[in-house]
JSON list of C-alpha atoms in Angstrom, two decimals:
[
{"chain": "A", "resi": 1, "resn": "THR", "atom": "CA", "xyz": [114.47, 109.41, 91.02]},
{"chain": "A", "resi": 2, "resn": "MET", "atom": "CA", "xyz": [114.45, 112.45, 88.77]},
{"chain": "A", "resi": 3, "resn": "LEU", "atom": "CA", "xyz": [115.06, 110.25, 85.71]},
{"chain": "A", "resi": 4, "resn": "LEU", "atom": "CA", "xyz": [112.11, 108.01, 86.62]},
{"chain": "A", "resi": 5, "resn": "ALA", "atom": "CA", "xyz": [109.93, 111.09, 87.16]},
{"chain": "A", "resi": 6, "resn": "ILE", "atom": "CA", "xyz": [110.82, 112.42, 83.72]},
{"chain": "A", "resi": 7, "resn": "ILE", "atom": "CA", "xyz": [110.13, 109.05, 82.07]},
{"chain": "A", "resi": 8, "resn": "THR", "atom": "CA", "xyz": [106.78, 108.87, 83.86]},
{"chain": "A", "resi": 9, "resn": "VAL", "atom": "CA", "xyz": [105.75, 112.35, 82.73]},
{"chain": "A", "resi": 10, "resn": "LEU", "atom": "CA", "xyz": [106.75, 111.61, 79.14]},
{"chain": "A", "resi": 11, "resn": "ALA", "atom": "CA", "xyz": [104.89, 108.28, 79.14]},
{"chain": "A", "resi": 12, "resn": "LEU", "atom": "CA", "xyz": [101.72, 109.79, 80.61]},
{"chain": "A", "resi": 13, "resn": "THR", "atom": "CA", "xyz": [101.85, 112.69, 78.16]},
{"chain": "A", "resi": 14, "resn": "PHE", "atom": "CA", "xyz": [102.30, 110.34, 75.21]},
{"chain": "A", "resi": 15, "resn": "MET", "atom": "CA", "xyz": [99.46, 108.06, 76.26]},
{"chain": "A", "resi": 16, "resn": "GLY", "atom": "CA", "xyz": [97.13, 110.87, 77.31]},
{"chain": "A", "resi": 17, "resn": "THR", "atom": "CA", "xyz": [97.47, 112.84, 74.09]},
{"chain": "A", "resi": 18, "resn": "GLY", "atom": "CA", "xyz": [96.84, 109.69, 72.07]},
{"chain": "A", "resi": 19, "resn": "VAL", "atom": "CA", "xyz": [93.40, 109.07, 73.57]},
{"chain": "A", "resi": 20, "resn": "ARG", "atom": "CA", "xyz": [90.50, 109.86, 71.26]},
{"chain": "A", "resi": 21, "resn": "GLU", "atom": "CA", "xyz": [86.86, 109.66, 72.34]},
{"chain": "A", "resi": 22, "resn": "ASP", "atom": "CA", "xyz": [84.21, 108.62, 69.86]},
{"chain": "A", "resi": 23, "resn": "ILE", "atom": "CA", "xyz": [81.55, 111.26, 70.43]},
{"chain": "A", "resi": 24, "resn": "SER", "atom": "CA", "xyz": [79.10, 109.48, 68.14]},
{"chain": "A", "resi": 25, "resn": "VAL", "atom": "CA", "xyz": [78.53, 106.64, 70.63]},
{"chain": "A", "resi": 26, "resn": "LEU", "atom": "CA", "xyz": [77.65, 108.99, 73.49]},
{"chain": "A", "resi": 27, "resn": "PRO", "atom": "CA", "xyz": [73.94, 109.36, 74.28]},
{"chain": "A", "resi": 28, "resn": "ALA", "atom": "CA", "xyz": [72.31, 112.68, 73.54]},
{"chain": "A", "resi": 29, "resn": "SER", "atom": "CA", "xyz": [71.49, 113.24, 77.21]},
{"chain": "A", "resi": 30, "resn": "GLN", "atom": "CA", "xyz": [73.04, 112.09, 80.46]},
{"chain": "A", "resi": 31, "resn": "PRO", "atom": "CA", "xyz": [71.15, 111.44, 83.70]},
{"chain": "A", "resi": 32, "resn": "PRO", "atom": "CA", "xyz": [71.65, 113.97, 86.51]},
{"chain": "A", "resi": 33, "resn": "LEU", "atom": "CA", "xyz": [74.51, 113.40, 88.92]},
{"chain": "A", "resi": 34, "resn": "LEU", "atom": "CA", "xyz": [72.33, 112.66, 91.95]},
{"chain": "A", "resi": 35, "resn": "THR", "atom": "CA", "xyz": [70.20, 110.24, 89.96]},
{"chain": "A", "resi": 36, "resn": "SER", "atom": "CA", "xyz": [73.26, 108.26, 88.92]},
{"chain": "A", "resi": 37, "resn": "LEU", "atom": "CA", "xyz": [74.65, 108.36, 92.45]},
{"chain": "A", "resi": 38, "resn": "ARG", "atom": "CA", "xyz": [71.43, 106.99, 93.93]},
{"chain": "A", "resi": 39, "resn": "ALA", "atom": "CA", "xyz": [71.30, 104.27, 91.29]},
{"chain": "A", "resi": 40, "resn": "ILE", "atom": "CA", "xyz": [74.87, 103.17, 92.00]},
{"chain": "A", "resi": 41, "resn": "LEU", "atom": "CA", "xyz": [74.50, 103.23, 95.78]},
{"chain": "A", "resi": 42, "resn": "GLY", "atom": "CA", "xyz": [71.31, 101.20, 95.50]},
{"chain": "A", "resi": 43, "resn": "TYR", "atom": "CA", "xyz": [72.95, 98.54, 93.35]},
{"chain": "A", "resi": 44, "resn": "ARG", "atom": "CA", "xyz": [73.74, 95.55, 95.58]},
{"chain": "A", "resi": 45, "resn": "THR", "atom": "CA", "xyz": [76.26, 93.96, 93.22]},
{"chain": "A", "resi": 46, "resn": "PHE", "atom": "CA", "xyz": [78.31, 97.14, 93.23]},
{"chain": "A", "resi": 47, "resn": "TRP", "atom": "CA", "xyz": [78.54, 97.08, 97.01]},
{"chain": "A", "resi": 48, "resn": "THR", "atom": "CA", "xyz": [79.66, 93.45, 97.17]},
{"chain": "A", "resi": 49, "resn": "ILE", "atom": "CA", "xyz": [82.39, 93.90, 94.56]},
{"chain": "A", "resi": 50, "resn": "ALA", "atom": "CA", "xyz": [83.53, 97.22, 96.01]},
{"chain": "A", "resi": 51, "resn": "VAL", "atom": "CA", "xyz": [83.76, 95.89, 99.57]},
{"chain": "A", "resi": 52, "resn": "ALA", "atom": "CA", "xyz": [85.60, 92.75, 98.44]},
{"chain": "A", "resi": 53, "resn": "SER", "atom": "CA", "xyz": [88.01, 94.82, 96.37]},
{"chain": "A", "resi": 54, "resn": "GLY", "atom": "CA", "xyz": [88.62, 97.23, 99.23]},
{"chain": "A", "resi": 55, "resn": "LEU", "atom": "CA", "xyz": [89.33, 94.45, 101.72]},
{"chain": "A", "resi": 56, "resn": "TYR", "atom": "CA", "xyz": [91.72, 92.73, 99.31]},
{"chain": "A", "resi": 57, "resn": "SER", "atom": "CA", "xyz": [93.53, 95.99, 98.54]},
{"chain": "A", "resi": 58, "resn": "GLY", "atom": "CA", "xyz": [93.83, 96.79, 102.23]},
{"chain": "A", "resi": 59, "resn": "GLY", "atom": "CA", "xyz": [95.38, 93.41, 102.96]},
{"chain": "A", "resi": 60, "resn": "MET", "atom": "CA", "xyz": [97.97, 93.66, 100.20]},
{"chain": "A", "resi": 61, "resn": "ALA", "atom": "CA", "xyz": [98.83, 97.28, 101.04]},
{"chain": "A", "resi": 62, "resn": "LEU", "atom": "CA", "xyz": [99.47, 96.25, 104.65]},
{"chain": "A", "resi": 63, "resn": "VAL", "atom": "CA", "xyz": [101.79, 93.44, 103.53]},
{"chain": "A", "resi": 64, "resn": "VAL", "atom": "CA", "xyz": [103.85, 95.87, 101.48]},
{"chain": "A", "resi": 65, "resn": "ALA", "atom": "CA", "xyz": [103.94, 98.41, 104.32]},
{"chain": "A", "resi": 66, "resn": "ALA", "atom": "CA", "xyz": [105.10, 95.91, 106.95]},
{"chain": "A", "resi": 67, "resn": "VAL", "atom": "CA", "xyz": [107.29, 93.46, 105.02]},
{"chain": "A", "resi": 68, "resn": "GLN", "atom": "CA", "xyz": [110.53, 95.16, 106.09]},
{"chain": "A", "resi": 69, "resn": "PHE", "atom": "CA", "xyz": [109.56, 94.77, 109.75]},
{"chain": "A", "resi": 70, "resn": "TYR", "atom": "CA", "xyz": [108.68, 91.13, 109.08]},
{"chain": "A", "resi": 71, "resn": "VAL", "atom": "CA", "xyz": [112.07, 90.36, 107.55]},
{"chain": "A", "resi": 72, "resn": "LYS", "atom": "CA", "xyz": [113.99, 92.24, 110.24]},
{"chain": "A", "resi": 73, "resn": "TYR", "atom": "CA", "xyz": [112.16, 91.30, 113.42]},
{"chain": "A", "resi": 74, "resn": "THR", "atom": "CA", "xyz": [110.43, 87.99, 112.59]},
{"chain": "A", "resi": 75, "resn": "LEU", "atom": "CA", "xyz": [113.00, 86.37, 110.32]},
{"chain": "A", "resi": 76, "resn": "GLY", "atom": "CA", "xyz": [116.02, 88.05, 111.90]},
{"chain": "A", "resi": 77, "resn": "ARG", "atom": "CA", "xyz": [117.47, 89.26, 108.61]},
{"chain": "A", "resi": 78, "resn": "PRO", "atom": "CA", "xyz": [118.50, 92.77, 107.48]},
{"chain": "A", "resi": 79, "resn": "SER", "atom": "CA", "xyz": [115.44, 94.74, 106.38]},
{"chain": "A", "resi": 80, "resn": "GLU", "atom": "CA", "xyz": [117.07, 95.35, 102.99]},
{"chain": "A", "resi": 81, "resn": "GLU", "atom": "CA", "xyz": [116.60, 91.65, 102.21]},
{"chain": "A", "resi": 82, "resn": "SER", "atom": "CA", "xyz": [112.85, 92.20, 102.07]},
{"chain": "A", "resi": 83, "resn": "THR", "atom": "CA", "xyz": [113.55, 93.12, 98.44]},
{"chain": "A", "resi": 84, "resn": "PHE", "atom": "CA", "xyz": [114.14, 89.43, 97.68]},
{"chain": "A", "resi": 85, "resn": "LEU", "atom": "CA", "xyz": [110.75, 88.53, 99.11]},
{"chain": "A", "resi": 86, "resn": "LEU", "atom": "CA", "xyz": [108.95, 91.27, 97.18]},
{"chain": "A", "resi": 87, "resn": "VAL", "atom": "CA", "xyz": [110.73, 90.35, 93.95]},
{"chain": "A", "resi": 88, "resn": "ALA", "atom": "CA", "xyz": [109.66, 86.72, 94.39]},
{"chain": "A", "resi": 89, "resn": "VAL", "atom": "CA", "xyz": [106.05, 87.81, 94.75]},
{"chain": "A", "resi": 90, "resn": "ILE", "atom": "CA", "xyz": [106.16, 90.17, 91.76]},
{"chain": "A", "resi": 91, "resn": "LEU", "atom": "CA", "xyz": [107.98, 87.80, 89.40]},
{"chain": "A", "resi": 92, "resn": "THR", "atom": "CA", "xyz": [105.67, 84.93, 90.26]},
{"chain": "A", "resi": 93, "resn": "SER", "atom": "CA", "xyz": [102.60, 87.08, 89.71]},
{"chain": "A", "resi": 94, "resn": "VAL", "atom": "CA", "xyz": [103.86, 88.16, 86.29]},
{"chain": "A", "resi": 95, "resn": "LEU", "atom": "CA", "xyz": [104.73, 84.63, 85.20]},
{"chain": "A", "resi": 96, "resn": "CYS", "atom": "CA", "xyz": [101.39, 83.24, 86.37]},
{"chain": "A", "resi": 97, "resn": "LEU", "atom": "CA", "xyz": [99.26, 85.77, 84.47]},
{"chain": "A", "resi": 98, "resn": "ILE", "atom": "CA", "xyz": [99.29, 83.61, 81.34]},
{"chain": "A", "resi": 99, "resn": "GLY", "atom": "CA", "xyz": [97.99, 80.62, 83.25]},
{"chain": "A", "resi": 100, "resn": "TRP", "atom": "CA", "xyz": [95.27, 82.62, 84.97]},
{"chain": "A", "resi": 101, "resn": "THR", "atom": "CA", "xyz": [94.22, 84.10, 81.64]},
{"chain": "A", "resi": 102, "resn": "ALA", "atom": "CA", "xyz": [93.77, 80.60, 80.23]},
{"chain": "A", "resi": 103, "resn": "LEU", "atom": "CA", "xyz": [91.74, 79.56, 83.27]},
{"chain": "A", "resi": 104, "resn": "VAL", "atom": "CA", "xyz": [89.52, 82.62, 82.98]},
{"chain": "A", "resi": 105, "resn": "ARG", "atom": "CA", "xyz": [88.81, 81.81, 79.34]},
{"chain": "A", "resi": 106, "resn": "ARG", "atom": "CA", "xyz": [87.75, 78.30, 80.28]},
{"chain": "A", "resi": 107, "resn": "TYR", "atom": "CA", "xyz": [85.93, 78.84, 83.59]},
{"chain": "A", "resi": 108, "resn": "THR", "atom": "CA", "xyz": [85.04, 82.59, 83.46]},
{"chain": "A", "resi": 109, "resn": "ALA", "atom": "CA", "xyz": [86.32, 85.32, 85.76]},
{"chain": "A", "resi": 110, "resn": "LEU", "atom": "CA", "xyz": [84.02, 85.04, 88.79]},
{"chain": "A", "resi": 111, "resn": "PRO", "atom": "CA", "xyz": [84.97, 81.54, 90.04]},
{"chain": "A", "resi": 112, "resn": "MET", "atom": "CA", "xyz": [88.64, 82.19, 89.25]},
{"chain": "A", "resi": 113, "resn": "TRP", "atom": "CA", "xyz": [88.49, 85.42, 91.26]},
{"chain": "A", "resi": 114, "resn": "ARG", "atom": "CA", "xyz": [87.23, 83.49, 94.25]},
{"chain": "A", "resi": 115, "resn": "LEU", "atom": "CA", "xyz": [89.86, 80.79, 93.76]},
{"chain": "A", "resi": 116, "resn": "ALA", "atom": "CA", "xyz": [92.63, 83.40, 93.60]},
{"chain": "A", "resi": 117, "resn": "LEU", "atom": "CA", "xyz": [91.42, 85.05, 96.81]},
{"chain": "A", "resi": 118, "resn": "GLY", "atom": "CA", "xyz": [91.40, 81.65, 98.52]},
{"chain": "A", "resi": 119, "resn": "ILE", "atom": "CA", "xyz": [94.96, 80.90, 97.39]},
{"chain": "A", "resi": 120, "resn": "LEU", "atom": "CA", "xyz": [96.09, 84.35, 98.49]},
{"chain": "A", "resi": 121, "resn": "ALA", "atom": "CA", "xyz": [94.53, 83.96, 101.94]},
{"chain": "A", "resi": 122, "resn": "ALA", "atom": "CA", "xyz": [96.13, 80.52, 102.42]},
{"chain": "A", "resi": 123, "resn": "ALA", "atom": "CA", "xyz": [99.53, 81.81, 101.32]},
{"chain": "A", "resi": 124, "resn": "LEU", "atom": "CA", "xyz": [99.39, 84.80, 103.65]},
{"chain": "A", "resi": 125, "resn": "ALA", "atom": "CA", "xyz": [98.44, 82.47, 106.50]},
{"chain": "A", "resi": 126, "resn": "ALA", "atom": "CA", "xyz": [101.46, 80.30, 105.66]},
{"chain": "A", "resi": 127, "resn": "LEU", "atom": "CA", "xyz": [103.75, 83.32, 106.12]},
{"chain": "A", "resi": 128, "resn": "TRP", "atom": "CA", "xyz": [102.91, 83.12, 109.84]},
{"chain": "A", "resi": 129, "resn": "PHE", "atom": "CA", "xyz": [104.87, 79.86, 110.08]},
{"chain": "A", "resi": 130, "resn": "ALA", "atom": "CA", "xyz": [107.93, 80.88, 108.02]},
{"chain": "A", "resi": 131, "resn": "THR", "atom": "CA", "xyz": [111.12, 80.78, 110.10]},
{"chain": "A", "resi": 132, "resn": "SER", "atom": "CA", "xyz": [113.69, 81.75, 107.48]},
{"chain": "A", "resi": 133, "resn": "LEU", "atom": "CA", "xyz": [113.99, 84.06, 104.51]},
{"chain": "A", "resi": 134, "resn": "VAL", "atom": "CA", "xyz": [114.19, 81.11, 102.11]},
{"chain": "A", "resi": 135, "resn": "MET", "atom": "CA", "xyz": [110.97, 79.65, 103.50]},
{"chain": "A", "resi": 136, "resn": "ALA", "atom": "CA", "xyz": [109.31, 83.06, 103.30]},
{"chain": "A", "resi": 137, "resn": "ILE", "atom": "CA", "xyz": [110.38, 83.43, 99.65]},
{"chain": "A", "resi": 138, "resn": "VAL", "atom": "CA", "xyz": [108.88, 80.03, 98.81]},
{"chain": "A", "resi": 139, "resn": "VAL", "atom": "CA", "xyz": [105.63, 81.03, 100.47]},
{"chain": "A", "resi": 140, "resn": "GLY", "atom": "CA", "xyz": [105.92, 84.43, 98.78]},
{"chain": "A", "resi": 141, "resn": "CYS", "atom": "CA", "xyz": [105.73, 82.66, 95.42]},
{"chain": "A", "resi": 142, "resn": "LEU", "atom": "CA", "xyz": [102.33, 81.30, 96.51]},
{"chain": "A", "resi": 143, "resn": "VAL", "atom": "CA", "xyz": [101.33, 84.83, 97.50]},
{"chain": "A", "resi": 144, "resn": "GLY", "atom": "CA", "xyz": [102.32, 85.90, 93.99]},
{"chain": "A", "resi": 145, "resn": "LEU", "atom": "CA", "xyz": [100.17, 83.12, 92.54]},
{"chain": "A", "resi": 146, "resn": "GLY", "atom": "CA", "xyz": [97.09, 84.35, 94.37]},
{"chain": "A", "resi": 147, "resn": "TYR", "atom": "CA", "xyz": [97.89, 88.00, 93.72]},
{"chain": "A", "resi": 148, "resn": "SER", "atom": "CA", "xyz": [98.29, 87.27, 90.02]},
{"chain": "A", "resi": 149, "resn": "GLY", "atom": "CA", "xyz": [94.89, 85.61, 89.91]},
{"chain": "A", "resi": 150, "resn": "VAL", "atom": "CA", "xyz": [93.17, 88.59, 91.47]},
{"chain": "A", "resi": 151, "resn": "MET", "atom": "CA", "xyz": [94.90, 90.94, 89.04]},
{"chain": "A", "resi": 152, "resn": "ALA", "atom": "CA", "xyz": [93.80, 88.78, 86.11]},
{"chain": "A", "resi": 153, "resn": "THR", "atom": "CA", "xyz": [90.15, 88.69, 87.19]},
{"chain": "A", "resi": 154, "resn": "LEU", "atom": "CA", "xyz": [89.18, 91.80, 89.15]},
{"chain": "A", "resi": 155, "resn": "ASP", "atom": "CA", "xyz": [89.06, 94.17, 86.18]},
{"chain": "A", "resi": 156, "resn": "LEU", "atom": "CA", "xyz": [86.94, 91.62, 84.31]},
{"chain": "A", "resi": 157, "resn": "ILE", "atom": "CA", "xyz": [84.55, 91.43, 87.27]},
{"chain": "A", "resi": 158, "resn": "VAL", "atom": "CA", "xyz": [84.20, 95.22, 87.26]},
{"chain": "A", "resi": 159, "resn": "ALA", "atom": "CA", "xyz": [83.70, 95.22, 83.47]},
{"chain": "A", "resi": 160, "resn": "ARG", "atom": "CA", "xyz": [80.95, 92.62, 83.85]},
{"chain": "A", "resi": 161, "resn": "LEU", "atom": "CA", "xyz": [79.27, 94.85, 86.43]},
{"chain": "A", "resi": 162, "resn": "LEU", "atom": "CA", "xyz": [79.43, 97.86, 84.08]},
{"chain": "A", "resi": 163, "resn": "ASP", "atom": "CA", "xyz": [78.01, 95.85, 81.18]},
{"chain": "A", "resi": 164, "resn": "GLU", "atom": "CA", "xyz": [75.20, 94.50, 83.34]},
{"chain": "A", "resi": 165, "resn": "ASP", "atom": "CA", "xyz": [74.28, 97.97, 84.58]},
{"chain": "A", "resi": 166, "resn": "THR", "atom": "CA", "xyz": [74.21, 99.33, 81.04]},
{"chain": "A", "resi": 167, "resn": "ALA", "atom": "CA", "xyz": [72.04, 96.44, 79.86]},
{"chain": "A", "resi": 168, "resn": "ARG", "atom": "CA", "xyz": [69.74, 96.86, 82.85]},
{"chain": "A", "resi": 169, "resn": "THR", "atom": "CA", "xyz": [69.30, 100.65, 82.66]},
{"chain": "A", "resi": 170, "resn": "GLY", "atom": "CA", "xyz": [70.36, 101.62, 79.16]},
{"chain": "A", "resi": 171, "resn": "VAL", "atom": "CA", "xyz": [72.63, 104.27, 80.67]},
{"chain": "A", "resi": 172, "resn": "HIS", "atom": "CA", "xyz": [76.42, 104.42, 80.50]},
{"chain": "A", "resi": 173, "resn": "ARG", "atom": "CA", "xyz": [77.78, 105.25, 83.98]},
{"chain": "A", "resi": 174, "resn": "GLU", "atom": "CA", "xyz": [81.31, 103.86, 83.69]},
{"chain": "A", "resi": 175, "resn": "SER", "atom": "CA", "xyz": [83.04, 106.96, 85.06]},
{"chain": "A", "resi": 176, "resn": "MET", "atom": "CA", "xyz": [80.73, 107.13, 88.07]},
{"chain": "A", "resi": 177, "resn": "PHE", "atom": "CA", "xyz": [81.30, 103.47, 88.90]},
{"chain": "A", "resi": 178, "resn": "LEU", "atom": "CA", "xyz": [85.08, 103.75, 88.54]},
{"chain": "A", "resi": 179, "resn": "ALA", "atom": "CA", "xyz": [85.14, 106.81, 90.78]},
{"chain": "A", "resi": 180, "resn": "ALA", "atom": "CA", "xyz": [83.11, 104.93, 93.40]},
{"chain": "A", "resi": 181, "resn": "PHE", "atom": "CA", "xyz": [85.48, 101.94, 93.23]},
{"chain": "A", "resi": 182, "resn": "SER", "atom": "CA", "xyz": [88.42, 104.31, 93.62]},
{"chain": "A", "resi": 183, "resn": "PHE", "atom": "CA", "xyz": [86.92, 105.60, 96.86]},
{"chain": "A", "resi": 184, "resn": "PHE", "atom": "CA", "xyz": [86.80, 102.10, 98.34]},
{"chain": "A", "resi": 185, "resn": "ASN", "atom": "CA", "xyz": [90.36, 101.36, 97.21]},
{"chain": "A", "resi": 186, "resn": "HIS", "atom": "CA", "xyz": [91.54, 104.47, 99.03]},
{"chain": "A", "resi": 187, "resn": "THR", "atom": "CA", "xyz": [90.24, 103.12, 102.34]},
{"chain": "A", "resi": 188, "resn": "THR", "atom": "CA", "xyz": [93.40, 101.03, 102.59]},
{"chain": "A", "resi": 189, "resn": "GLY", "atom": "CA", "xyz": [94.92, 103.72, 104.78]},
{"chain": "A", "resi": 190, "resn": "LEU", "atom": "CA", "xyz": [92.18, 103.22, 107.36]},
{"chain": "A", "resi": 191, "resn": "MET", "atom": "CA", "xyz": [92.83, 99.48, 107.42]},
{"chain": "A", "resi": 192, "resn": "GLN", "atom": "CA", "xyz": [96.56, 100.01, 107.84]},
{"chain": "A", "resi": 193, "resn": "SER", "atom": "CA", "xyz": [95.92, 102.43, 110.68]},
{"chain": "A", "resi": 194, "resn": "ALA", "atom": "CA", "xyz": [93.68, 99.89, 112.39]},
{"chain": "A", "resi": 195, "resn": "ALA", "atom": "CA", "xyz": [96.31, 97.14, 112.00]},
{"chain": "A", "resi": 196, "resn": "PHE", "atom": "CA", "xyz": [99.16, 99.27, 113.34]},
{"chain": "A", "resi": 197, "resn": "GLY", "atom": "CA", "xyz": [96.91, 100.49, 116.14]},
{"chain": "A", "resi": 198, "resn": "LEU", "atom": "CA", "xyz": [96.22, 96.90, 117.19]},
{"chain": "A", "resi": 199, "resn": "ALA", "atom": "CA", "xyz": [99.92, 96.07, 116.94]},
{"chain": "A", "resi": 200, "resn": "ALA", "atom": "CA", "xyz": [100.69, 98.98, 119.25]},
{"chain": "A", "resi": 201, "resn": "THR", "atom": "CA", "xyz": [98.01, 97.96, 121.73]},
{"chain": "A", "resi": 202, "resn": "VAL", "atom": "CA", "xyz": [98.70, 94.22, 121.81]},
{"chain": "A", "resi": 203, "resn": "TYR", "atom": "CA", "xyz": [102.44, 94.05, 121.16]},
{"chain": "A", "resi": 204, "resn": "GLY", "atom": "CA", "xyz": [103.67, 97.55, 121.99]},
{"chain": "A", "resi": 205, "resn": "PHE", "atom": "CA", "xyz": [104.89, 98.01, 118.40]},
{"chain": "A", "resi": 206, "resn": "ARG", "atom": "CA", "xyz": [104.79, 101.71, 117.52]},
{"chain": "A", "resi": 207, "resn": "SER", "atom": "CA", "xyz": [107.41, 102.04, 114.78]},
{"chain": "A", "resi": 208, "resn": "GLY", "atom": "CA", "xyz": [110.66, 100.59, 113.49]},
{"chain": "A", "resi": 209, "resn": "ASP", "atom": "CA", "xyz": [112.50, 102.81, 115.96]},
{"chain": "A", "resi": 210, "resn": "ASP", "atom": "CA", "xyz": [110.22, 101.80, 118.84]},
{"chain": "A", "resi": 211, "resn": "PRO", "atom": "CA", "xyz": [109.27, 98.17, 118.14]},
{"chain": "A", "resi": 212, "resn": "GLY", "atom": "CA", "xyz": [108.30, 97.25, 121.69]},
{"chain": "A", "resi": 213, "resn": "ALA", "atom": "CA", "xyz": [109.09, 94.07, 123.59]},
{"chain": "A", "resi": 214, "resn": "HIS", "atom": "CA", "xyz": [107.69, 91.63, 120.98]},
{"chain": "A", "resi": 215, "resn": "PRO", "atom": "CA", "xyz": [108.60, 93.01, 117.54]},
{"chain": "A", "resi": 216, "resn": "GLY", "atom": "CA", "xyz": [108.73, 89.60, 115.88]},
{"chain": "A", "resi": 217, "resn": "GLU", "atom": "CA", "xyz": [105.17, 88.73, 116.85]},
{"chain": "A", "resi": 218, "resn": "ALA", "atom": "CA", "xyz": [103.97, 92.20, 115.93]},
{"chain": "A", "resi": 219, "resn": "ALA", "atom": "CA", "xyz": [105.53, 92.04, 112.47]},
{"chain": "A", "resi": 220, "resn": "ARG", "atom": "CA", "xyz": [104.07, 88.56, 111.92]},
{"chain": "A", "resi": 221, "resn": "PHE", "atom": "CA", "xyz": [100.65, 89.92, 112.84]},
{"chain": "A", "resi": 222, "resn": "LEU", "atom": "CA", "xyz": [101.02, 92.84, 110.42]},
{"chain": "A", "resi": 223, "resn": "VAL", "atom": "CA", "xyz": [102.19, 90.76, 107.44]},
{"chain": "A", "resi": 224, "resn": "SER", "atom": "CA", "xyz": [100.17, 87.60, 108.01]},
{"chain": "A", "resi": 225, "resn": "GLY", "atom": "CA", "xyz": [97.53, 87.82, 110.73]},
{"chain": "A", "resi": 226, "resn": "PHE", "atom": "CA", "xyz": [95.62, 90.98, 109.87]},
{"chain": "A", "resi": 227, "resn": "PRO", "atom": "CA", "xyz": [95.96, 90.65, 106.05]},
{"chain": "A", "resi": 228, "resn": "VAL", "atom": "CA", "xyz": [94.55, 87.11, 106.24]},
{"chain": "A", "resi": 229, "resn": "ILE", "atom": "CA", "xyz": [91.47, 88.44, 108.02]},
{"chain": "A", "resi": 230, "resn": "LEU", "atom": "CA", "xyz": [90.99, 91.09, 105.33]},
{"chain": "A", "resi": 231, "resn": "VAL", "atom": "CA", "xyz": [91.47, 88.72, 102.39]},
{"chain": "A", "resi": 232, "resn": "LEU", "atom": "CA", "xyz": [89.21, 86.10, 103.96]},
{"chain": "A", "resi": 233, "resn": "GLY", "atom": "CA", "xyz": [86.63, 88.86, 104.34]},
{"chain": "A", "resi": 234, "resn": "ALA", "atom": "CA", "xyz": [87.05, 89.66, 100.65]},
{"chain": "A", "resi": 235, "resn": "LEU", "atom": "CA", "xyz": [86.59, 85.98, 99.79]},
{"chain": "A", "resi": 236, "resn": "ALA", "atom": "CA", "xyz": [83.45, 85.72, 101.92]},
{"chain": "A", "resi": 237, "resn": "VAL", "atom": "CA", "xyz": [81.94, 88.80, 100.29]},
{"chain": "A", "resi": 238, "resn": "SER", "atom": "CA", "xyz": [82.91, 87.57, 96.80]},
{"chain": "A", "resi": 239, "resn": "LEU", "atom": "CA", "xyz": [80.80, 84.46, 97.37]},
{"chain": "A", "resi": 240, "resn": "THR", "atom": "CA", "xyz": [77.71, 86.68, 97.47]},
{"chain": "A", "resi": 241, "resn": "VAL", "atom": "CA", "xyz": [78.38, 88.28, 94.07]},
{"chain": "A", "resi": 242, "resn": "ARG", "atom": "CA", "xyz": [75.77, 87.27, 91.52]},
{"chain": "A", "resi": 243, "resn": "PHE", "atom": "CA", "xyz": [75.46, 88.32, 87.90]},
{"chain": "A", "resi": 244, "resn": "ARG", "atom": "CA", "xyz": [72.52, 87.87, 85.60]},
{"chain": "A", "resi": 245, "resn": "PRO", "atom": "CA", "xyz": [73.06, 85.14, 82.99]},
{"chain": "A", "resi": 246, "resn": "ALA", "atom": "CA", "xyz": [74.57, 86.54, 79.82]},
{"chain": "A", "resi": 247, "resn": "PRO", "atom": "CA", "xyz": [72.08, 86.73, 76.95]},
{"chain": "A", "resi": 248, "resn": "ALA", "atom": "CA", "xyz": [72.41, 84.10, 74.24]},
{"chain": "A", "resi": 249, "resn": "PRO", "atom": "CA", "xyz": [74.30, 85.35, 71.17]}
]
């Protein structure tokens, strides 16, 4: 752990000290903070992307938080074997990035973002029916496929939003937008609390040490049921995202 911490500090120091800002491209004056805040909060496209991103992030964070319970109580395997499931998801997502990048170049980011959310929701739903670790790993590869697609497209969607705002207003507010998106992404803790609260109420699941009378069903709900609802919500909201047509070159 200490070695990883040292490597992280060195990497961040190296990258941070290498950043150089081109002052010449900055406008002579910046709008007041409250003016920018009102403009962002009144921008409908920002809200749709931020809510969709927050719901998606909440669903994936819950999967990671509860996967050990899922492997132990639902699949009946040692919780340590959840590593195999997570590795399958991560490796698949990395390998699929090239394919998603090609699709984005051909069909643009917005429809591919929606497709990736749909695949992710379907894969998470399929985890409900897994009865063995091998089956869960196979389904986990589909989760990685959808997760990879969202990773390949979401930053492009945000970049499109920033470009559209700049073209619409003539003002660069990238830092304000990114800070606002960060706020929504940090609401994942609230979603996890809601999911675990429901698991405690419905199934009596309070923790790994006090799993209640139906731990298998509770873990299935935490890894599949509630995340599916969140990702489907993200997909539904993503369908309302509209950008202005890009100007002809």
